[in-house]
């Protein structure tokens, strides 16, 4: 049985099995990029429908966006050094959506993030920000902005916060162990610009190497 976890529009799919299916030609396109968030894996090669789309994807790197037709795709991930296939999955990609496909680990598989389109930032001169938790050993966390207080509580693994809106400025965020004042990670000097949507991707090990990091990236807005 296929497992599917849906958390705040954040879809996590372990190694899944679907009937064979090929993407169909359609006007409806998806925008998708890859993020190597697996701290237990080094450089990877990624194939889609047996064709290489990323010949070398280092840990912590985000690919450029790509256009895909709507359909079901076979995604395969190989260790670059040994050519060993470590992940394989078929997943549905819907047209008119923007995705970040996160490679989370040799055992955990993939996490498919649907990036929300945010009309509010265009109307009210605001910026939008969503936190995504991809660190496998990070405990539940509360997220604070140093001047504004708590933004989100008890964020768990392979999950995302609701979208937060800010006036354009520089902000200082803190990750704290849930229910405590113990700071696990400082994220200072995050410059949020008007009419932009951002993701903060939390990855790495809370206890080990590579260490816990926050990657601030722009989210594509149609």
Short mmCIF file of C-alpha atoms in Angstrom, two decimals:
data_model
loop_
_atom_site.label_atom_id
_atom_site.label_comp_id
_atom_site.label_asym_id
_atom_site.label_seq_id
_atom_site.Cartn_x
_atom_site.Cartn_y
_atom_site.Cartn_z
CA UNK A 1 0.00 0.00 0.00
CA UNK A 2 1.29 3.43 -0.93
CA UNK A 3 1.73 5.82 1.96
CA UNK A 4 0.87 9.46 1.42
CA UNK A 5 1.20 12.15 4.03
CA UNK A 6 -0.36 15.54 3.39
CA UNK A 7 0.64 18.34 5.74
CA UNK A 8 -0.22 21.96 4.93
CA UNK A 9 0.04 21.32 1.19
CA UNK A 10 3.35 19.53 1.77
CA UNK A 11 3.22 16.06 0.28
CA UNK A 12 5.65 13.36 1.38
CA UNK A 13 5.90 10.24 -0.73
CA UNK A 14 8.18 7.37 0.33
CA UNK A 15 9.23 4.96 -2.40
CA UNK A 16 5.97 4.54 -4.26
CA UNK A 17 4.70 2.13 -6.89
CA UNK A 18 2.23 3.20 -9.57
CA UNK A 19 1.06 1.46 -12.74
CA UNK A 20 3.28 2.38 -15.72
CA UNK A 21 2.16 5.65 -17.23
CA UNK A 22 3.72 8.17 -19.59
CA UNK A 23 3.32 11.95 -19.44
CA UNK A 24 0.91 13.25 -22.02
CA UNK A 25 1.42 16.22 -24.27
CA UNK A 26 -0.60 19.12 -22.98
CA UNK A 27 -0.60 22.89 -22.89
CA UNK A 28 -0.76 22.73 -19.12
CA UNK A 29 2.80 22.95 -17.79
CA UNK A 30 4.24 22.49 -14.33
CA UNK A 31 7.25 24.39 -13.03
CA UNK A 32 9.55 22.15 -10.96
CA UNK A 33 13.01 22.21 -9.41
CA UNK A 34 15.07 19.78 -7.34
CA UNK A 35 16.60 20.23 -3.89
CA UNK A 36 19.20 17.84 -2.47
CA UNK A 37 18.26 17.82 1.23
CA UNK A 38 19.58 14.35 2.12
CA UNK A 39 22.43 14.74 4.64
CA UNK A 40 23.21 11.01 4.43
CA UNK A 41 23.99 11.23 0.70
CA UNK A 42 26.76 13.01 -1.22
CA UNK A 43 26.67 13.99 -4.89
CA UNK A 44 23.74 12.59 -6.86
CA UNK A 45 22.60 12.13 -10.43
CA UNK A 46 18.87 12.42 -11.17
CA UNK A 47 17.06 10.77 -14.06
CA UNK A 48 13.48 11.35 -15.19
CA UNK A 49 11.90 8.77 -17.48
CA UNK A 50 15.40 7.30 -17.97
CA UNK A 51 16.82 10.62 -19.15
CA UNK A 52 19.41 12.57 -17.10
CA UNK A 53 18.14 15.95 -15.89
CA UNK A 54 20.79 16.57 -13.23
CA UNK A 55 24.14 14.91 -13.90
CA UNK A 56 25.70 16.28 -10.72
CA UNK A 57 23.62 17.52 -7.78
CA UNK A 58 25.71 18.23 -4.64
CA UNK A 59 24.20 18.18 -1.15
CA UNK A 60 22.38 21.40 -0.30
CA UNK A 61 22.08 22.51 -3.92
CA UNK A 62 18.88 23.70 -5.57
CA UNK A 63 18.47 23.23 -9.31
CA UNK A 64 16.99 25.77 -11.69
CA UNK A 65 13.28 25.53 -12.43
CA UNK A 66 12.24 23.27 -15.31
CA UNK A 67 9.01 23.04 -17.31
CA UNK A 68 7.32 19.64 -17.33
CA UNK A 69 4.14 18.48 -19.02
CA UNK A 70 1.39 17.24 -16.76
CA UNK A 71 1.64 13.51 -16.16
CA UNK A 72 3.17 10.73 -14.09
CA UNK A 73 6.97 10.67 -14.06
CA UNK A 74 9.50 8.03 -13.08
CA UNK A 75 12.17 9.65 -10.89
CA UNK A 76 15.43 7.80 -10.25
CA UNK A 77 18.31 8.97 -8.06
CA UNK A 78 21.82 7.50 -8.28
CA UNK A 79 24.97 7.97 -6.24
CA UNK A 80 27.29 9.81 -8.58
CA UNK A 81 30.45 8.07 -7.37
CA UNK A 82 29.23 4.46 -7.61
CA UNK A 83 26.30 4.72 -10.09
CA UNK A 84 24.18 2.84 -7.52
CA UNK A 85 20.46 3.54 -7.75
CA UNK A 86 19.23 4.51 -4.30
CA UNK A 87 15.77 5.94 -4.94
CA UNK A 88 13.04 5.24 -7.45
CA UNK A 89 9.48 6.54 -7.52
CA UNK A 90 6.66 7.40 -9.88
CA UNK A 91 4.74 10.54 -9.03
CA UNK A 92 1.97 12.64 -10.51
CA UNK A 93 2.90 16.15 -11.57
CA UNK A 94 -0.08 18.44 -12.18
CA UNK A 95 -0.08 21.25 -14.70
CA UNK A 96 -0.28 24.89 -13.61
CA UNK A 97 1.54 24.11 -10.36
CA UNK A 98 4.96 25.07 -9.04
CA UNK A 99 6.92 22.39 -7.18
CA UNK A 100 10.15 21.83 -5.32
CA UNK A 101 10.99 18.12 -5.30
CA UNK A 102 13.16 17.49 -2.23
CA UNK A 103 15.40 14.44 -1.99
CA UNK A 104 15.28 13.79 1.74
CA UNK A 105 17.33 10.61 2.24
CA UNK A 106 18.21 7.07 1.19
CA UNK A 107 15.47 5.70 3.47
CA UNK A 108 12.94 8.53 3.56
CA UNK A 109 12.76 9.12 -0.19
CA UNK A 110 11.17 12.22 -1.65
CA UNK A 111 9.10 15.14 -0.43
CA UNK A 112 7.07 17.00 -3.05
CA UNK A 113 6.37 20.59 -2.06
CA UNK A 114 3.64 22.51 -3.84
CA UNK A 115 4.64 26.17 -3.80
CA UNK A 116 1.58 28.32 -3.16
CA UNK A 117 0.73 31.26 -5.38
CA UNK A 118 0.25 34.30 -3.18
CA UNK A 119 -1.94 37.14 -4.48
CA UNK A 120 -1.71 39.13 -1.24
CA UNK A 121 1.91 40.13 -1.80
CA UNK A 122 1.00 41.80 -5.09
CA UNK A 123 -1.95 43.68 -3.65
CA UNK A 124 -0.51 44.91 -0.35
CA UNK A 125 3.22 45.45 -1.03
CA UNK A 126 4.17 42.56 1.26
CA UNK A 127 6.54 39.60 1.14
CA UNK A 128 5.57 35.98 1.87
CA UNK A 129 7.61 33.41 3.78
CA UNK A 130 7.16 29.69 4.45
CA UNK A 131 9.44 27.44 6.53
CA UNK A 132 9.99 23.83 5.41
CA UNK A 133 11.49 21.31 7.88
CA UNK A 134 13.72 18.71 6.18
CA UNK A 135 16.17 17.88 8.99
CA UNK A 136 15.71 14.20 9.98
CA UNK A 137 16.89 14.47 13.60
CA UNK A 138 15.65 17.94 14.48
CA UNK A 139 13.05 17.76 17.28
CA UNK A 140 9.74 19.59 17.02
CA UNK A 141 10.51 23.29 16.82
CA UNK A 142 8.90 26.63 17.51
CA UNK A 143 9.84 29.44 15.13
CA UNK A 144 10.33 32.99 16.36
CA UNK A 145 11.07 36.35 14.81
CA UNK A 146 13.25 38.19 17.30
CA UNK A 147 11.07 41.33 17.46
CA UNK A 148 7.65 39.83 16.69
CA UNK A 149 7.70 36.70 18.84
CA UNK A 150 6.43 33.25 17.92
CA UNK A 151 5.38 32.64 14.33
CA UNK A 152 4.79 28.88 14.36
CA UNK A 153 4.80 26.12 16.96
CA UNK A 154 5.65 22.41 16.95
CA UNK A 155 6.84 22.16 13.36
CA UNK A 156 7.85 18.57 12.62
CA UNK A 157 9.87 16.68 10.04
CA UNK A 158 8.76 16.87 6.40
CA UNK A 159 6.25 19.58 7.14
CA UNK A 160 5.77 23.24 6.37
CA UNK A 161 4.37 26.24 8.18
CA UNK A 162 1.52 28.36 6.98
CA UNK A 163 2.57 31.33 4.85
CA UNK A 164 3.62 34.35 6.90
CA UNK A 165 3.48 37.88 5.48
CA UNK A 166 5.95 40.64 6.29
CA UNK A 167 6.62 44.22 5.33
CA UNK A 168 9.85 44.44 3.32
CA UNK A 169 12.78 44.62 5.75
CA UNK A 170 15.56 42.56 7.34
CA UNK A 171 14.47 39.97 9.89
CA UNK A 172 16.13 37.73 12.47
CA UNK A 173 14.55 34.31 12.97
CA UNK A 174 15.22 31.74 15.67
CA UNK A 175 14.44 28.03 15.82
CA UNK A 176 13.76 26.83 19.36
CA UNK A 177 13.09 23.37 20.71
CA UNK A 178 9.30 23.23 21.04
CA UNK A 179 8.02 24.55 24.36
CA UNK A 180 11.44 25.83 25.45
CA UNK A 181 13.69 28.86 25.04
CA UNK A 182 16.59 26.71 23.82
CA UNK A 183 17.76 28.18 20.50
CA UNK A 184 18.76 25.46 18.02
CA UNK A 185 19.52 27.74 15.08
CA UNK A 186 19.84 31.48 14.49
CA UNK A 187 18.83 32.81 11.06
CA UNK A 188 19.88 36.49 11.03
CA UNK A 189 19.72 39.19 8.36
CA UNK A 190 17.01 37.66 6.19
CA UNK A 191 16.20 40.40 3.70
CA UNK A 192 12.59 40.11 2.50
CA UNK A 193 11.65 42.23 -0.49
CA UNK A 194 8.24 43.46 -1.52
CA UNK A 195 6.10 41.32 -3.83
CA UNK A 196 8.39 38.32 -3.39
CA UNK A 197 7.64 34.88 -1.94
CA UNK A 198 10.36 32.98 -0.09
CA UNK A 199 11.00 29.52 1.32
CA UNK A 200 13.36 28.80 4.19
CA UNK A 201 14.48 25.19 3.75
CA UNK A 202 15.82 23.65 6.97
CA UNK A 203 18.21 20.77 6.28
CA UNK A 204 21.18 18.90 7.72
CA UNK A 205 21.64 17.15 11.06
CA UNK A 206 20.81 18.82 14.36
CA UNK A 207 23.39 16.47 15.91
CA UNK A 208 26.08 15.63 13.41
CA UNK A 209 27.58 16.54 10.05
CA UNK A 210 26.58 18.16 7.77
CA UNK A 211 25.18 20.50 10.39
CA UNK A 212 21.75 22.09 10.51
CA UNK A 213 21.39 24.94 8.02
CA UNK A 214 18.72 27.27 6.68
CA UNK A 215 18.58 27.93 2.94
CA UNK A 216 16.58 31.03 1.96
CA UNK A 217 15.26 30.80 -1.61
CA UNK A 218 12.77 32.60 -3.80
CA UNK A 219 9.55 30.83 -4.73
CA UNK A 220 8.34 31.13 -8.32
CA UNK A 221 5.16 33.17 -8.64
CA UNK A 222 3.10 32.81 -11.81
#
